[in-house]
Each structure stands twice: as structure tokens, then as C-alpha cells.
Short mmCIF file of N, CA and C in Angstrom, two decimals:
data_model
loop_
_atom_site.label_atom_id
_atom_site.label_comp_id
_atom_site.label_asym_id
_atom_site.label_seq_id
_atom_site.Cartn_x
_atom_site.Cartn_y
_atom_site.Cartn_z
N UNK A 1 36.72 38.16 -82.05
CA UNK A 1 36.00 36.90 -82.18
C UNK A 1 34.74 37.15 -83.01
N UNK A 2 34.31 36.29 -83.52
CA UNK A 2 33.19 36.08 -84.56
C UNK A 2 32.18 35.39 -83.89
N UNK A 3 31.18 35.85 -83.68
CA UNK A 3 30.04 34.94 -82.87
C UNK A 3 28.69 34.59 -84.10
N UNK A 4 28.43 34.03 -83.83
CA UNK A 4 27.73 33.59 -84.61
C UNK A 4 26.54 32.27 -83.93
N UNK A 5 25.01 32.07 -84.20
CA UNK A 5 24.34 31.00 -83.21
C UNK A 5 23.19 30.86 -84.11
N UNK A 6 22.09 29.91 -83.75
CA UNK A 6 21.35 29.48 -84.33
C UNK A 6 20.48 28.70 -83.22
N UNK A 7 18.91 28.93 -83.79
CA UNK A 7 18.59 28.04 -82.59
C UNK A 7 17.04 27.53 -83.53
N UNK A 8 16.84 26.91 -82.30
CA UNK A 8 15.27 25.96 -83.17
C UNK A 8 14.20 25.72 -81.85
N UNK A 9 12.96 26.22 -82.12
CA UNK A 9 12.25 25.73 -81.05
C UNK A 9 11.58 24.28 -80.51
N UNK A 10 11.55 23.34 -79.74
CA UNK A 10 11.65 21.96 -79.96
C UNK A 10 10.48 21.59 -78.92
N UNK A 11 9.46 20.39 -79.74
CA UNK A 11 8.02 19.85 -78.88
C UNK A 11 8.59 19.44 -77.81
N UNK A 12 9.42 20.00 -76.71
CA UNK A 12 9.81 18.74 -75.92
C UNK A 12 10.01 19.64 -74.71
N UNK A 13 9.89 19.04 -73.37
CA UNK A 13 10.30 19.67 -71.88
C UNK A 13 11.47 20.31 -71.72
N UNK A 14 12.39 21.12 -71.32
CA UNK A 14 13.43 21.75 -70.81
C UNK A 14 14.36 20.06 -70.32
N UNK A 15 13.54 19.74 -69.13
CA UNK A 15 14.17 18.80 -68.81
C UNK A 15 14.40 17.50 -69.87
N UNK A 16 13.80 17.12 -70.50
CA UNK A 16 14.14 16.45 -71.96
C UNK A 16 14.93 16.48 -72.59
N UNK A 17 15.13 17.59 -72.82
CA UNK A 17 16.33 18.96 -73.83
C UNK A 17 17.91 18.29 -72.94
N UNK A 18 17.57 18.32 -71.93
CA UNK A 18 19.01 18.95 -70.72
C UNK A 18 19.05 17.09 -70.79
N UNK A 19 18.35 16.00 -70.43
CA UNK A 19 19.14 14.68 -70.74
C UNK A 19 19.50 14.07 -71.66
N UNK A 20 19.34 15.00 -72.80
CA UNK A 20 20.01 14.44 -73.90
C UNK A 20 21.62 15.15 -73.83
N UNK A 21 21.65 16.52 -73.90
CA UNK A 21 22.08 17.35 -73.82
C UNK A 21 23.70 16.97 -72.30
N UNK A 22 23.03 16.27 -71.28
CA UNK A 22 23.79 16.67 -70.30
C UNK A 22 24.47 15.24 -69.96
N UNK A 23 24.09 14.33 -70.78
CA UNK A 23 25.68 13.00 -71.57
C UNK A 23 26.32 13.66 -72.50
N UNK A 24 26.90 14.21 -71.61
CA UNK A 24 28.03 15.23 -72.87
C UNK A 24 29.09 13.79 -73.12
N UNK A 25 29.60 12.94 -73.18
CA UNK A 25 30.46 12.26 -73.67
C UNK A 25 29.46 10.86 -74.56
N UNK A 26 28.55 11.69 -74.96
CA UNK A 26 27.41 10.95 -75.93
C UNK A 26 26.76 11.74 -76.52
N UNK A 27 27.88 12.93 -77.82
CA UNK A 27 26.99 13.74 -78.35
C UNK A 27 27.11 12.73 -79.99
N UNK A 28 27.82 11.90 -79.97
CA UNK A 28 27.46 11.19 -80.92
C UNK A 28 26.40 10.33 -80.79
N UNK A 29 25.34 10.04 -80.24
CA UNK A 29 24.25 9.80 -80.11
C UNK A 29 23.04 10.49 -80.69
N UNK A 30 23.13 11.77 -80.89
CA UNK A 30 22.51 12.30 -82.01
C UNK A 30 23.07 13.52 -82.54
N UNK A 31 24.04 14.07 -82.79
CA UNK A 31 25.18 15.02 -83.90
C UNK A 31 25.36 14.11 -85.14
N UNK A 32 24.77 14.52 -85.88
CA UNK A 32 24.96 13.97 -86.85
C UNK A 32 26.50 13.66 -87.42
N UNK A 33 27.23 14.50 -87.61
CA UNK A 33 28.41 14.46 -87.92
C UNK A 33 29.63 13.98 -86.89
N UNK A 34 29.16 13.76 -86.16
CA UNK A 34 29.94 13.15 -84.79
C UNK A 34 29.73 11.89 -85.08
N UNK A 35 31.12 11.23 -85.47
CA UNK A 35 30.79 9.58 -85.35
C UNK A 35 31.60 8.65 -84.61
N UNK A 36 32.03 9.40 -83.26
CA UNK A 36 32.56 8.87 -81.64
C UNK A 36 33.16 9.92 -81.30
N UNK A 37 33.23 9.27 -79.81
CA UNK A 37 33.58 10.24 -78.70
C UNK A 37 34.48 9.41 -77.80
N UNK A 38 35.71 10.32 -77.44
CA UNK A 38 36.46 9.73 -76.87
C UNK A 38 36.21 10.26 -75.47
N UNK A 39 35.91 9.79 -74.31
CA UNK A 39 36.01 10.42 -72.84
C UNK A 39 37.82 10.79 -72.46
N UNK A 40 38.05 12.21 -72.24
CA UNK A 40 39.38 12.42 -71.97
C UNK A 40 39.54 12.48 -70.70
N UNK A 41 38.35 12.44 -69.64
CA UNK A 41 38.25 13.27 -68.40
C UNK A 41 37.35 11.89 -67.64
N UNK A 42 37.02 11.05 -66.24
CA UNK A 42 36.84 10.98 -65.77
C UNK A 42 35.61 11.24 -64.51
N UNK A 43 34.47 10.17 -64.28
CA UNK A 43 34.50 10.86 -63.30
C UNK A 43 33.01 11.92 -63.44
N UNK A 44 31.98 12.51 -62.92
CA UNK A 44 31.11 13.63 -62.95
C UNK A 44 31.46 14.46 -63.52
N UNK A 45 30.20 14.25 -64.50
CA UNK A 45 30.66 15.55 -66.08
C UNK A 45 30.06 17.08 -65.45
N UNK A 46 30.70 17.85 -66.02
CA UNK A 46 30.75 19.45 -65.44
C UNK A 46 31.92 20.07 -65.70
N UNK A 47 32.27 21.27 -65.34
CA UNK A 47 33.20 22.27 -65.40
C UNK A 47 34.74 21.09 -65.34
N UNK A 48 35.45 21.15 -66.20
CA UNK A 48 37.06 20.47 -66.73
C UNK A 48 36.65 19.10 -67.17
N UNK A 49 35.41 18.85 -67.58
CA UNK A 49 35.19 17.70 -68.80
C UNK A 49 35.77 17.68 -69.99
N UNK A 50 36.93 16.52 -70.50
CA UNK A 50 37.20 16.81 -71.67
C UNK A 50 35.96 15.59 -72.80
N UNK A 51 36.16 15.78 -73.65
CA UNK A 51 35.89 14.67 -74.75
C UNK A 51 36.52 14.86 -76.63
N UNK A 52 36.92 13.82 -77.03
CA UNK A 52 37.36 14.34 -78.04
C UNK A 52 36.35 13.75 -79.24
N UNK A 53 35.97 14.75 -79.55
CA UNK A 53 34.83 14.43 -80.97
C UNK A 53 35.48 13.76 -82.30
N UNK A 54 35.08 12.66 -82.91
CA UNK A 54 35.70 12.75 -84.15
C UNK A 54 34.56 12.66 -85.37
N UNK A 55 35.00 13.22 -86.41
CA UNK A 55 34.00 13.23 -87.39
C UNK A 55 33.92 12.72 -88.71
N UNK A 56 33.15 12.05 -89.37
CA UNK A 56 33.15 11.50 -90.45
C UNK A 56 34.19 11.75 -91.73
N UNK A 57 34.52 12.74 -91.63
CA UNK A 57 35.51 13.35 -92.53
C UNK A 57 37.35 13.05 -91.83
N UNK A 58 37.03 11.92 -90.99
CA UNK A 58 38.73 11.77 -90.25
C UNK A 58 39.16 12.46 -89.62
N UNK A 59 38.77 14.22 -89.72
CA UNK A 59 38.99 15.05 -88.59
C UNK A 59 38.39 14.70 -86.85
N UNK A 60 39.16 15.43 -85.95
CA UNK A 60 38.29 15.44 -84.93
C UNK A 60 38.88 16.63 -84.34
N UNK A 61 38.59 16.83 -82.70
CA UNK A 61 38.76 18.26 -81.84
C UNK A 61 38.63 17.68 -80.86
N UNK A 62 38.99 18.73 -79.49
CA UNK A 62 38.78 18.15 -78.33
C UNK A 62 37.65 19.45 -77.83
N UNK A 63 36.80 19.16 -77.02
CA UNK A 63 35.71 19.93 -75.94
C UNK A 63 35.96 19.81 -74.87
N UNK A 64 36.49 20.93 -73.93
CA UNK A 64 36.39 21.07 -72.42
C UNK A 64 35.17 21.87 -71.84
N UNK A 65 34.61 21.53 -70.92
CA UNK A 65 33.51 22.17 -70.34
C UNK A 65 34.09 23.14 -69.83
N UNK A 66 33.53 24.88 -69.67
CA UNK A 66 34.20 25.61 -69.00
C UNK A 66 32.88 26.45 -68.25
N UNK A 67 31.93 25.95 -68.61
CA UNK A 67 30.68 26.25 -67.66
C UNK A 67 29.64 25.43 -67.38
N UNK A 68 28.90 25.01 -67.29
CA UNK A 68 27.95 24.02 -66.69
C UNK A 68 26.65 24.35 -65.98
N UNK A 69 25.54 24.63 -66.23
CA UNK A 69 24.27 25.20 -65.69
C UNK A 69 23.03 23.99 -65.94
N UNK A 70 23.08 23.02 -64.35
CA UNK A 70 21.88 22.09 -64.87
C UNK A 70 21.23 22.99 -65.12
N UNK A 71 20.21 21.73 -66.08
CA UNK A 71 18.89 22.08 -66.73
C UNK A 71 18.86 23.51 -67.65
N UNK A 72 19.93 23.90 -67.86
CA UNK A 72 20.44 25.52 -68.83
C UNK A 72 21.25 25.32 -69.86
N UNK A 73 22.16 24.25 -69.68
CA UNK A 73 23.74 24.41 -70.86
C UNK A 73 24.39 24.68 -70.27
N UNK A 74 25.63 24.06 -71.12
CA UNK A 74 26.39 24.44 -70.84
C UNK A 74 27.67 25.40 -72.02
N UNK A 75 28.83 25.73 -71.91
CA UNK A 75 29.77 26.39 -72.40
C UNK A 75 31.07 25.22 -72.83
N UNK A 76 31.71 25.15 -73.75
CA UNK A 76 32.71 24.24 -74.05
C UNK A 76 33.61 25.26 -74.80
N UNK A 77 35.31 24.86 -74.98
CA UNK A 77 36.17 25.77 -75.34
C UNK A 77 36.68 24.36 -76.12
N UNK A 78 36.91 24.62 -77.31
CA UNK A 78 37.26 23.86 -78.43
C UNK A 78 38.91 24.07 -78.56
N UNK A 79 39.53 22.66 -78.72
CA UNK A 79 41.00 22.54 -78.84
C UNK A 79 41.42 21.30 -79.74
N UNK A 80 42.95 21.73 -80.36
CA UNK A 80 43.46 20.30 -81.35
C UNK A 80 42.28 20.42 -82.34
N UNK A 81 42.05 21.46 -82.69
CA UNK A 81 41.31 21.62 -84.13
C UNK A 81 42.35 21.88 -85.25
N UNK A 82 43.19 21.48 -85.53
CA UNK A 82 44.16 21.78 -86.87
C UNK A 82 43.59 21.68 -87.85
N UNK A 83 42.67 20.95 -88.25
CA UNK A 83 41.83 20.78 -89.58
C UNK A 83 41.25 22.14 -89.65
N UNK A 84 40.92 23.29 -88.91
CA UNK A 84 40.26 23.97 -88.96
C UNK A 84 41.09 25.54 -89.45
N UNK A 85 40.54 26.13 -89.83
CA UNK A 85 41.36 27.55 -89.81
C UNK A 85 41.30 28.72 -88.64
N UNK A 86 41.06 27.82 -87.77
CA UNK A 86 40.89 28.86 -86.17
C UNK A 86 42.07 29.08 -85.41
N UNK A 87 42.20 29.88 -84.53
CA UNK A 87 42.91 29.97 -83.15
C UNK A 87 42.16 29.62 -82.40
N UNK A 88 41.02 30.03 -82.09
CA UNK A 88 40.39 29.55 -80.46
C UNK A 88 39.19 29.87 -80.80
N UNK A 89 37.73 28.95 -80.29
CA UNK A 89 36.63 28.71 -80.72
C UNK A 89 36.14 28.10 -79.18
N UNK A 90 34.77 28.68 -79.01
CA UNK A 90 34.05 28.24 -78.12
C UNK A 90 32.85 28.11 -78.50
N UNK A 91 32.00 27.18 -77.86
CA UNK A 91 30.70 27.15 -78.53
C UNK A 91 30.07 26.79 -77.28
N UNK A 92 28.49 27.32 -76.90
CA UNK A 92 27.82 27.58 -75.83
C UNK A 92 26.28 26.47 -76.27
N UNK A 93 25.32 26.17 -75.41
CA UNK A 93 24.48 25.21 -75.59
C UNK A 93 23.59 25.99 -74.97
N UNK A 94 22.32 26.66 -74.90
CA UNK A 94 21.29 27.55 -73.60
C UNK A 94 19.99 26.67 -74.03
N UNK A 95 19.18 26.23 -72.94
CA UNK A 95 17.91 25.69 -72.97
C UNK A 95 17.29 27.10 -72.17
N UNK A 96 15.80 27.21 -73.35
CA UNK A 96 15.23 28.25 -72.31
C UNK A 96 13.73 27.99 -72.63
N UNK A 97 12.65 27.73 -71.70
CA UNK A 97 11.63 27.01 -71.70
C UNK A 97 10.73 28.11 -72.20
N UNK A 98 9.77 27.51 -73.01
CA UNK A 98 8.75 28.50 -74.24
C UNK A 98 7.37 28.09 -73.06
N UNK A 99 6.13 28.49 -73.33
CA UNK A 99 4.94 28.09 -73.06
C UNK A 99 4.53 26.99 -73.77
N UNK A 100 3.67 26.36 -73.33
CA UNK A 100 3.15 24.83 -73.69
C UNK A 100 3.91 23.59 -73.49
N UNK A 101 4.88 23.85 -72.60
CA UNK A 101 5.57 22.60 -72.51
C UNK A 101 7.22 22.75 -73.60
N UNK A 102 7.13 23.66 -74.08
CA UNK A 102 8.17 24.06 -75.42
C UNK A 102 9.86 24.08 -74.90
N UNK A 103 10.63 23.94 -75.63
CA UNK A 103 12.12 24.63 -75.35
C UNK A 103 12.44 25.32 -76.33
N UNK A 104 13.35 26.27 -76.30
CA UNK A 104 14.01 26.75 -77.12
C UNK A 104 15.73 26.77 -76.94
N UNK A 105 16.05 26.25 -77.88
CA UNK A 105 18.01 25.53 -77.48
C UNK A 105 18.30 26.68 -78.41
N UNK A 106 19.50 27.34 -77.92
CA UNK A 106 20.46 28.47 -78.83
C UNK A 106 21.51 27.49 -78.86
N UNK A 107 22.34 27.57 -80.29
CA UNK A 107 23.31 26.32 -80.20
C UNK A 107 24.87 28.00 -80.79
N UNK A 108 25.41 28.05 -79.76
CA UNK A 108 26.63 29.48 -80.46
C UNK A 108 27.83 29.23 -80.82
N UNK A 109 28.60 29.57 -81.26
CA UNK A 109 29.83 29.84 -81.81
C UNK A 109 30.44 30.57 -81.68
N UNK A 110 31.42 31.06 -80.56
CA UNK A 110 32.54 32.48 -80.75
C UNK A 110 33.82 31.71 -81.25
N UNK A 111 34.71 32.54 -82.56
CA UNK A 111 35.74 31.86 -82.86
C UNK A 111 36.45 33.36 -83.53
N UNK A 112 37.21 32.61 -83.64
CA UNK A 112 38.80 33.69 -83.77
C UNK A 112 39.36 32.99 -85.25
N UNK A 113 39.72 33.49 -86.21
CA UNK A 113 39.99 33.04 -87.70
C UNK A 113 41.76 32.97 -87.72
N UNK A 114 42.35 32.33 -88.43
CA UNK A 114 43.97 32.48 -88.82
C UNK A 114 43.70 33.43 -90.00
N UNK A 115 44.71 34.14 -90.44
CA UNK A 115 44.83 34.64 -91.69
C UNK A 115 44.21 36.26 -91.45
N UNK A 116 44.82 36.85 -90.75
CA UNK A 116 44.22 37.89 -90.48
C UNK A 116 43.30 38.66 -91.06
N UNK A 117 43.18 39.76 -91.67
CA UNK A 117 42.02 40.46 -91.90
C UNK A 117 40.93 39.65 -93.25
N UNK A 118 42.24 38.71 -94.21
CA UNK A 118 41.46 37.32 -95.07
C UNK A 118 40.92 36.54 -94.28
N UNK A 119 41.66 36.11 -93.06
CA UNK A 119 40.30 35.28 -92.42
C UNK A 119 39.30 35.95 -91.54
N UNK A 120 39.55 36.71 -91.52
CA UNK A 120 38.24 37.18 -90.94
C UNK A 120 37.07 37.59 -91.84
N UNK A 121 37.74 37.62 -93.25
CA UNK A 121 36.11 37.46 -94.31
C UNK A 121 35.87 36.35 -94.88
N UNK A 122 36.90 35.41 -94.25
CA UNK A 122 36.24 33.97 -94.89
C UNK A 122 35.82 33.53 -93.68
N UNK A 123 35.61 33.51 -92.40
CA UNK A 123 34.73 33.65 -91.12
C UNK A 123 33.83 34.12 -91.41
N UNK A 124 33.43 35.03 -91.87
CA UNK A 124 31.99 35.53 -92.24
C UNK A 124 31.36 35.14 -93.18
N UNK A 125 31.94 34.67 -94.14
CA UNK A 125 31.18 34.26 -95.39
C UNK A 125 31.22 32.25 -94.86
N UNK A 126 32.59 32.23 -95.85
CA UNK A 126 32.61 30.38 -95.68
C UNK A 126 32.25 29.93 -94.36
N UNK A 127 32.81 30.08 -93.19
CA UNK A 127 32.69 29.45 -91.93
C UNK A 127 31.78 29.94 -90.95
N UNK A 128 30.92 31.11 -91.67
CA UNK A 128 29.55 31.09 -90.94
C UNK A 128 28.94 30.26 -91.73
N UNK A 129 28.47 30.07 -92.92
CA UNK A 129 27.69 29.15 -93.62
C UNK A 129 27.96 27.74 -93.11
N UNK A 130 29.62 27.02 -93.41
CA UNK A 130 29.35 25.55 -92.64
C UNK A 130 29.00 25.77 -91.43
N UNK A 131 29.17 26.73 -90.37
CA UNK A 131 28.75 26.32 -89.09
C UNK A 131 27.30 26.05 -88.97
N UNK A 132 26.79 27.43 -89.60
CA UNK A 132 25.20 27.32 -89.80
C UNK A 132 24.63 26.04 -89.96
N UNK A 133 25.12 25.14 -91.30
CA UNK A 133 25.09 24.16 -91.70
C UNK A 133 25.14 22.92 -90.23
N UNK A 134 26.50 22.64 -89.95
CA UNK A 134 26.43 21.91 -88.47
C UNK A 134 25.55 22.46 -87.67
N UNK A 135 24.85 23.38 -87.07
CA UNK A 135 24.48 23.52 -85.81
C UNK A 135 23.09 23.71 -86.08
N UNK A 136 22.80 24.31 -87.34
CA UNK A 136 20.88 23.28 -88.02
C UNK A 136 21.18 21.86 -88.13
N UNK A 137 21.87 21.38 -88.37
CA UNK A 137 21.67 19.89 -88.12
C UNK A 137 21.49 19.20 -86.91
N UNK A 138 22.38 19.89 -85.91
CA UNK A 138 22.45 19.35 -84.69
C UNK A 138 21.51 19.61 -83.78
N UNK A 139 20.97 20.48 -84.02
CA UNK A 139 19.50 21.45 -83.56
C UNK A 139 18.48 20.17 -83.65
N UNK A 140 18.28 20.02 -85.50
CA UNK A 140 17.17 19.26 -85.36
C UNK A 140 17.58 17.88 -85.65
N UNK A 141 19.16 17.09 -84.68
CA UNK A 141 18.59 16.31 -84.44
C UNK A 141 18.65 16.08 -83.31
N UNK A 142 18.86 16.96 -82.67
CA UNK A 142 18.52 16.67 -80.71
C UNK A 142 16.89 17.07 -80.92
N UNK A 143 16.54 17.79 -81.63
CA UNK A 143 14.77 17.85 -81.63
C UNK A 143 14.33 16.30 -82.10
N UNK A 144 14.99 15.78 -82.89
CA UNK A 144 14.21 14.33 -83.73
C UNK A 144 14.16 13.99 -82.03
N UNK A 145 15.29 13.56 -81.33
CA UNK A 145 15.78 12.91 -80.18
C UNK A 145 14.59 12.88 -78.99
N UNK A 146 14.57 14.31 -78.87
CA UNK A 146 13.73 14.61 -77.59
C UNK A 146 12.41 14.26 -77.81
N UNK A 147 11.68 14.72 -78.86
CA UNK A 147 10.65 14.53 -79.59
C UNK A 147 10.04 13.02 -79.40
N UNK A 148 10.72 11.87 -79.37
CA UNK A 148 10.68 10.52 -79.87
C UNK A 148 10.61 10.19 -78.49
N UNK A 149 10.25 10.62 -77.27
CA UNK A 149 9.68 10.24 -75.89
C UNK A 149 10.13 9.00 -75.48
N UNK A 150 12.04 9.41 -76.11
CA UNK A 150 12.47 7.77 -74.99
C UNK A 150 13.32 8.32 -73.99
N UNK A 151 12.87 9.61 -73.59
CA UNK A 151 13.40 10.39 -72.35
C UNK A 151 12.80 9.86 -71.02
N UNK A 152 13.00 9.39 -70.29
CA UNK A 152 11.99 9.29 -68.98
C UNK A 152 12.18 10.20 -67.86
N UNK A 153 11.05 11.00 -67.29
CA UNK A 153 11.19 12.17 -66.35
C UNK A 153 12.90 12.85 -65.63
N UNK A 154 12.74 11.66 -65.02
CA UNK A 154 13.29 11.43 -63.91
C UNK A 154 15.03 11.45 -64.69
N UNK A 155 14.93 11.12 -65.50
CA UNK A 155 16.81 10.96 -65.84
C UNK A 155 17.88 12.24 -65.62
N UNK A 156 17.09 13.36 -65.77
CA UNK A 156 17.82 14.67 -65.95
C UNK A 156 18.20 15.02 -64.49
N UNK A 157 17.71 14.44 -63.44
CA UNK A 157 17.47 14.37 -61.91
C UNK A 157 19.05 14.20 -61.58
N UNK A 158 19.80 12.93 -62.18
CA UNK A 158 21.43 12.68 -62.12
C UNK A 158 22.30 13.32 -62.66
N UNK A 159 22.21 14.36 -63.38
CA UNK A 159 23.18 15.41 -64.20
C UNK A 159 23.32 16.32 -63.72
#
């Protein structure tokens, strides 16, 4: 597997971070490239949440939760990616609180390439760069999000 992550430090509370963060079947709410979400799963989001992302480009994927840590992140295992050149891809979410009120979100990537020892250098080159690409975007725009104080205390309290 190829891991690969990126992270951004953000003006905003832990708990801020985690209610944007913890409507997981509303990451099209600020992912930029996410433009709906299908709920596959039912019910209190956590560990066997599905949702299926779709993205501006007509592609989409499905996300199952396979870990869940209020107020921390969670872990999702990525599936029905055919557009993609993967076997199996997971991507992880960690909130970890800075001084002054700060967060710091790691946004990761472990993935597995088709095309054997060729994909595994176009995993390193091409598909670390777009990921990079997606997950600075998505970074800062859950920072625009949190930042813009239409979080209220108390919401992260129900997740």
C-alpha cells in the first residue's frame, strides 16, 4: 500500500472540526469536488456507515466507516471506484488540538495501485499529486467552514 496524507492547521476548536466533520453523509457540504451524497446506510452514523460520493467529473465511489473516534476521526475504506486505477484504498480523517484554541486535521490515503510494479510508479508520481491536489482542497475547505463560526458549541455533543 501507498500511504500518503496531508494536513493543514485550522483557526477553529477540535469540537468545530469534528461537527463538520462528523455529518459524514454531508461531505458535500464543503468537499469541493463532491457534488452529492447518497446515504447507503441508515440510522446513527459510526462504524458500517455507507455513503456514496459522486463527483463533478460523473464519477463516484462508495465510503464505509470502519472506525469512528468522537471528537478524533474517523477511518473509511473506499469501494466501486472503477474510474480509478486502484484495488483497495482507505483514507483516515485525525483531529488533534494545537494551543490557542487551534486544530490540526491529517486528511490520509493508504491505497494499493492496478498495474503492478507500473502502477506502483504512477501511485507515486500521478496519484500522489491528484490526491495531494483533493485533500489540500478539502483541508482548506473544511477550514473556510469551521472558520466562518456557523458551528454552535453544543452540536458536536449528538455525534
Amino acid at each position: 500500500m501507498i500511504h500518503h496524507e496531508r494536513s493543514l492547521s485550522i483557526d477553529a476548536q477540535p469540537y468545530a472540526v469534528w461537527a463538520i466533520l462528523s455529518r459524514f453523509m454531508h461531505i458535500d457540504d464543503f468537499a469541493p469536488h463532491v457534488t452529492s451524497v447518497d446515504a447507503l446506510t441508515k440510522g446513527e452514523i459510526g462504524v458500517g456507515s455507507k455513503r456514496r460520493c459522486h463527483f463533478a467529473n460523473g464519477t463516484s465511489l462508495v465510503e464505509e466507516v470502519t472506525e469512528w473516534h468522537i471528537n478524533k476521526g474517523y477511518r473509511v475504506r473506499l469501494s466501486e471506484m472503477a474510474a480509478m486505477p486502484l484495488t483497495e484504498a482507505h483514507a483516515a480523517i485525525t483531529i488533534e488540538p494545537l494551543a490557542g484554541g487551534r486544530s490540526r486535521v491529517i486528511w490520509s490515503m493508504d491505497y494499493q495501485m492496478k498495474y503492478g510494479p507500473l502502477g506502483w510508479l504512477i501511485g507515486q508520481t500521478l496519484v500522489k499529486a491528484m490526491i495531494s491536489r483533493v485533500l489540500d482542497g478539502n483541508l482548506q475547505a473544511l477550514a473556510d467552514k469551521a472558520q466562518a463560526d456557523e458551528i454552535p458549541y453544543m452540536q458536536f455533543a449528538y455525534y
